[in-house]
PDB file of C-alpha atoms in Angstrom:
ATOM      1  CA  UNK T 608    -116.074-136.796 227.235  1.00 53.00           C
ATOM      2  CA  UNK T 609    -113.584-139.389 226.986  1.00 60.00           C
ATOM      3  CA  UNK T 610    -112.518-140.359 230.180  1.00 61.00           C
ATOM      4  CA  UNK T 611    -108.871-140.737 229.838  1.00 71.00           C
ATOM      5  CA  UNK T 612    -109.415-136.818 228.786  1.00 91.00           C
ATOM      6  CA  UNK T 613    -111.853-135.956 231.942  1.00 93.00           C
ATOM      7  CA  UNK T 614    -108.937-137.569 233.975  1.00 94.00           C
ATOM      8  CA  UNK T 615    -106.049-135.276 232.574  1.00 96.00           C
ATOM      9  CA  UNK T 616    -108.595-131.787 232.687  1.00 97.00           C
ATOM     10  CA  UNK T 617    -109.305-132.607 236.315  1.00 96.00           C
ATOM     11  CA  UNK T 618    -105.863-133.304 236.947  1.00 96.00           C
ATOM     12  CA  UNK T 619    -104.522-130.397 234.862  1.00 96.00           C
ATOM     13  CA  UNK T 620    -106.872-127.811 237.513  1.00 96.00           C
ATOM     14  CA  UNK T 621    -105.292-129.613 240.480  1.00 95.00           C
ATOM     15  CA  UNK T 622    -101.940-129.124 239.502  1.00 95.00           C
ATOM     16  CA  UNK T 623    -102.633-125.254 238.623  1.00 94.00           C
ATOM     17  CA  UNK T 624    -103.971-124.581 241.629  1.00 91.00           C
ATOM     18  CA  UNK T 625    -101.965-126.300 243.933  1.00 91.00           C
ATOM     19  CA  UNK T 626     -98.862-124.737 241.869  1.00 89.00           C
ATOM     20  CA  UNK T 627     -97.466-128.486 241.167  1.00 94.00           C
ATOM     21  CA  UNK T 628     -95.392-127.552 238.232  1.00 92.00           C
ATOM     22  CA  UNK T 629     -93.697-130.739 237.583  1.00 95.00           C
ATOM     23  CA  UNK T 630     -97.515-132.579 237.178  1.00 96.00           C
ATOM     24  CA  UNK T 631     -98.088-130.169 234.564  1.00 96.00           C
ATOM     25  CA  UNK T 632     -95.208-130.731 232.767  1.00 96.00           C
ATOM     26  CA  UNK T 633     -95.721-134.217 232.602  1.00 97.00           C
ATOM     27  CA  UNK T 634     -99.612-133.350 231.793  1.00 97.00           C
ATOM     28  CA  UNK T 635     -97.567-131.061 228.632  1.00 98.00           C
ATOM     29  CA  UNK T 636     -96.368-132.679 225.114  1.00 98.00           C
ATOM     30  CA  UNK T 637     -92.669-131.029 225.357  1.00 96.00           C
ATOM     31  CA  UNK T 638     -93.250-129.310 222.119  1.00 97.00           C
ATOM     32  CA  UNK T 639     -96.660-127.798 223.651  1.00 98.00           C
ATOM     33  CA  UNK T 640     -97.867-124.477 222.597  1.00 98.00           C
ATOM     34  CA  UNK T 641    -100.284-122.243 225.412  1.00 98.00           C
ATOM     35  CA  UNK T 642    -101.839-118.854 223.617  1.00 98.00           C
ATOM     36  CA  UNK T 643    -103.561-116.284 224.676  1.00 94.00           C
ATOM     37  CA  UNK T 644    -106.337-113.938 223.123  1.00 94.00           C
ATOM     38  CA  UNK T 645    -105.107-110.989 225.834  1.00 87.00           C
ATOM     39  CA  UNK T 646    -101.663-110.975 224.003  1.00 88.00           C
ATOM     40  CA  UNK T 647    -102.404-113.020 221.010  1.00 91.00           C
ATOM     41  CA  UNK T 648     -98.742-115.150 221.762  1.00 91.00           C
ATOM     42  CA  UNK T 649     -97.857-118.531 222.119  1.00 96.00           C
ATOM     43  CA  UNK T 650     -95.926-119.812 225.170  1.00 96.00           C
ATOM     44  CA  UNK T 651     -93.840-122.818 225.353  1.00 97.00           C
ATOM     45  CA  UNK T 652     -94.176-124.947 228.195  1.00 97.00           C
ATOM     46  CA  UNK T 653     -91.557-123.551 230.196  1.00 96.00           C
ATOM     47  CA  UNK T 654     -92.925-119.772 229.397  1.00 95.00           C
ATOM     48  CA  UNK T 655     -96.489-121.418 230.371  1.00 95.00           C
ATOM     49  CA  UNK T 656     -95.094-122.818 233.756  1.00 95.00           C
ATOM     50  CA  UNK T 657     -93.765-119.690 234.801  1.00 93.00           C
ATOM     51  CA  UNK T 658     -96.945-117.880 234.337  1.00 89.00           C
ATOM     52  CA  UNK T 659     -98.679-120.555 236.491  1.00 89.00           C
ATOM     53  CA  UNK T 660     -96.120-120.441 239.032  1.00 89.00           C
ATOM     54  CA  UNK T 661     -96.824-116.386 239.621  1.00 89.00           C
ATOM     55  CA  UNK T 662    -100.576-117.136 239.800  1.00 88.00           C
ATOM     56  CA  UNK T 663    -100.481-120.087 242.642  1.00 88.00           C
ATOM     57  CA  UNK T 664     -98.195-117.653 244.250  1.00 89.00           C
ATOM     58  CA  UNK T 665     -99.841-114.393 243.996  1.00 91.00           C
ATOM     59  CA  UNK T 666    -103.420-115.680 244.265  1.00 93.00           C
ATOM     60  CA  UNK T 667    -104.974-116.497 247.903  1.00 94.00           C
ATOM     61  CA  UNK T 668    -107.938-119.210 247.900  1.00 94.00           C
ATOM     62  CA  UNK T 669    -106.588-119.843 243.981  1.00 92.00           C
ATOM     63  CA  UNK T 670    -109.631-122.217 242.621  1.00 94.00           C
ATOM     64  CA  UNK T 671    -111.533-122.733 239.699  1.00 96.00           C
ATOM     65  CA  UNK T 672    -115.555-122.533 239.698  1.00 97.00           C
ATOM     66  CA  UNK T 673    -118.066-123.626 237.245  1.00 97.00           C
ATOM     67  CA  UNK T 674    -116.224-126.215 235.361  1.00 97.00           C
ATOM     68  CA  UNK T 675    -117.757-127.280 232.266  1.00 97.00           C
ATOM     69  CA  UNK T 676    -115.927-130.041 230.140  1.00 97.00           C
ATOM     70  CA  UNK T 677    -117.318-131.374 226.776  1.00 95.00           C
ATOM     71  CA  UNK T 678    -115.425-133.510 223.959  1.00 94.00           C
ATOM     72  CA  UNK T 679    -114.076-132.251 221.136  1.00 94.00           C
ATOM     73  CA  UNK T 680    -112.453-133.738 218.215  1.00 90.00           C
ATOM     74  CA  UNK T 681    -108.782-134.145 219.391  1.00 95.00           C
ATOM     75  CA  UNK T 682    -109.181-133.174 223.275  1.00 97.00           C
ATOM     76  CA  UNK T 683    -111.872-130.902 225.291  1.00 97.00           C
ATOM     77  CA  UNK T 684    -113.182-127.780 226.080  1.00 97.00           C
ATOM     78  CA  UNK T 685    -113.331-126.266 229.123  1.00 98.00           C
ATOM     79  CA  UNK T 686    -115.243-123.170 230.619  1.00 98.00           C
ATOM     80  CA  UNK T 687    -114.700-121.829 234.387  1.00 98.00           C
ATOM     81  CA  UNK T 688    -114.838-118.973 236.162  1.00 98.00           C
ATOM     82  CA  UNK T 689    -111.210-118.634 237.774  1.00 95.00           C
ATOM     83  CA  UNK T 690    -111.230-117.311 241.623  1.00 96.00           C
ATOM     84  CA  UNK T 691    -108.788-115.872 244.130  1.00 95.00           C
ATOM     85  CA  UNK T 692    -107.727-113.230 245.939  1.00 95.00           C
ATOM     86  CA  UNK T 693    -104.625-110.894 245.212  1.00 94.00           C
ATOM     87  CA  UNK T 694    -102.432-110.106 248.242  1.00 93.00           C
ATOM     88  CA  UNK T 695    -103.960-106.521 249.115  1.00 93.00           C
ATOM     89  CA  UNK T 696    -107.573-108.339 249.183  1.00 94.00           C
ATOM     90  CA  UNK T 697    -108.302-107.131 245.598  1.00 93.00           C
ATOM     91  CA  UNK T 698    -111.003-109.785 244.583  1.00 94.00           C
ATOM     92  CA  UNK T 699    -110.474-111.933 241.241  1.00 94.00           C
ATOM     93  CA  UNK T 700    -112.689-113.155 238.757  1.00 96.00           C
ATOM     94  CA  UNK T 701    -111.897-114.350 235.246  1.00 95.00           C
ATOM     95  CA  UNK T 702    -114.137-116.225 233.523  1.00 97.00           C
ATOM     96  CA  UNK T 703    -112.785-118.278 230.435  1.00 97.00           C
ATOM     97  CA  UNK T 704    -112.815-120.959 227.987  1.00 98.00           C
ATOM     98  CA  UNK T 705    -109.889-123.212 227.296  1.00 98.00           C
ATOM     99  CA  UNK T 706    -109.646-125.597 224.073  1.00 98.00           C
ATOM    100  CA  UNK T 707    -107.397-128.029 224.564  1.00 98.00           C
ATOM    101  CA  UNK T 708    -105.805-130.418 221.834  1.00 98.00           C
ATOM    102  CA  UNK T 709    -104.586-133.779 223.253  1.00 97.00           C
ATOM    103  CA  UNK T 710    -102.467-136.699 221.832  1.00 97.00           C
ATOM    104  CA  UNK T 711    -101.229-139.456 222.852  1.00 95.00           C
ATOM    105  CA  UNK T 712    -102.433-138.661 226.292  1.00 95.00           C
ATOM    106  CA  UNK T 713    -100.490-135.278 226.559  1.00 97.00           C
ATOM    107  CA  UNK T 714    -102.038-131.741 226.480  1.00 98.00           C
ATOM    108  CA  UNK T 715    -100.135-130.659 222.842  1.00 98.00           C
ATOM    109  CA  UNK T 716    -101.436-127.198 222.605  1.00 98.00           C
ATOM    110  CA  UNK T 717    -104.448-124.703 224.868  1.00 98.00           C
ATOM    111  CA  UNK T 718    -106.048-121.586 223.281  1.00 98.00           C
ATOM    112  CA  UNK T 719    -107.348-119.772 225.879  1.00 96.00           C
ATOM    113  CA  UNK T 720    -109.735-116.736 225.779  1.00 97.00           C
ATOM    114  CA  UNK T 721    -110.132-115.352 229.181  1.00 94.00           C
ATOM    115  CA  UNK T 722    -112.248-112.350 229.773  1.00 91.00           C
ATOM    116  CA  UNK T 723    -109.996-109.432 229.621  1.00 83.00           C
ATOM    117  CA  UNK T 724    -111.859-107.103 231.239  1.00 83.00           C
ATOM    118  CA  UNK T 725    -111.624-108.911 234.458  1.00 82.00           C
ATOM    119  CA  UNK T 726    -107.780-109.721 234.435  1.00 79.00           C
ATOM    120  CA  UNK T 727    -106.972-105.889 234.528  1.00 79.00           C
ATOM    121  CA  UNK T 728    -106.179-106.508 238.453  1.00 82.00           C
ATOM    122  CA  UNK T 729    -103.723-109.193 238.114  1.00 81.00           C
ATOM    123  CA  UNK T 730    -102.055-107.277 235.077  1.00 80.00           C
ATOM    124  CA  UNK T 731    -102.127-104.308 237.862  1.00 82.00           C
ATOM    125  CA  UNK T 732    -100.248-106.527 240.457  1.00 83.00           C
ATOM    126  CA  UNK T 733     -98.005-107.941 238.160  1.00 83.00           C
ATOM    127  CA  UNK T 734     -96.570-104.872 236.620  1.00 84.00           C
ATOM    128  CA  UNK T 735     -96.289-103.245 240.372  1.00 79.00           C
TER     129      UNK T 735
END
């Protein structure tokens, strides 16, 4: 994988998990675009932030496990197995697979597909 791309993927997991939202939006194109297949939408950035915001607040021991990275044509792709632990204990594990267009050095769009059998807890938690 390009490095300059390795760099931004490792850096775009730190900031999730350590719930640095101002890293990722400088690790976002402004115009960025973050979908889902468990809603089939597209966020913007600030929609996106949000989202990650809840999770490095609501998840305990919030990591990501079994990286895999490999080129693609205009970024990477990414595989992991998302970890944590919801307030009451509940245990989480999502595994997924992010593909993530890059230009100019700026993450311009994700598609993720995340199990969505295993996100029914923190669906659960955030509805309560």
């Amino acid at each position: 994988m390009h490095s300059d791309h390795e760099d931004l993927a490792a850096g775009f997991v730190a900031a999730i998990t350590s719930g640095d939202t101002e890293a990722l939006r400088g690790l976002y194109a402004p115009d960025a675009r973050i979908w889902h297949n468990g809603d089939e939408t597209e966020q913007t950035v600030e929609d996106n932030l949000r989202t990650l915001r809840w999770l490095a607040r609501n998840l305990h021991d919030f990591r990501y496990e079994e990286i895999r990275r490999d080129p693609a044509a205009h970024g990477y792709v990414q595989r992991h197995v998302l970890r944590g632990r919801l307030p009451d204990g509940t245990a989480v594990r999502v595994p997924a697979c992010l593909f993530v267009t890059v230009d100019g050095g700026r993450i311009t769009r994700i598609e993720e597909y995340a199990d969505s059998r295993a996100t029914g807890a923190l669906l659960a938690h955030a509805a309560g």
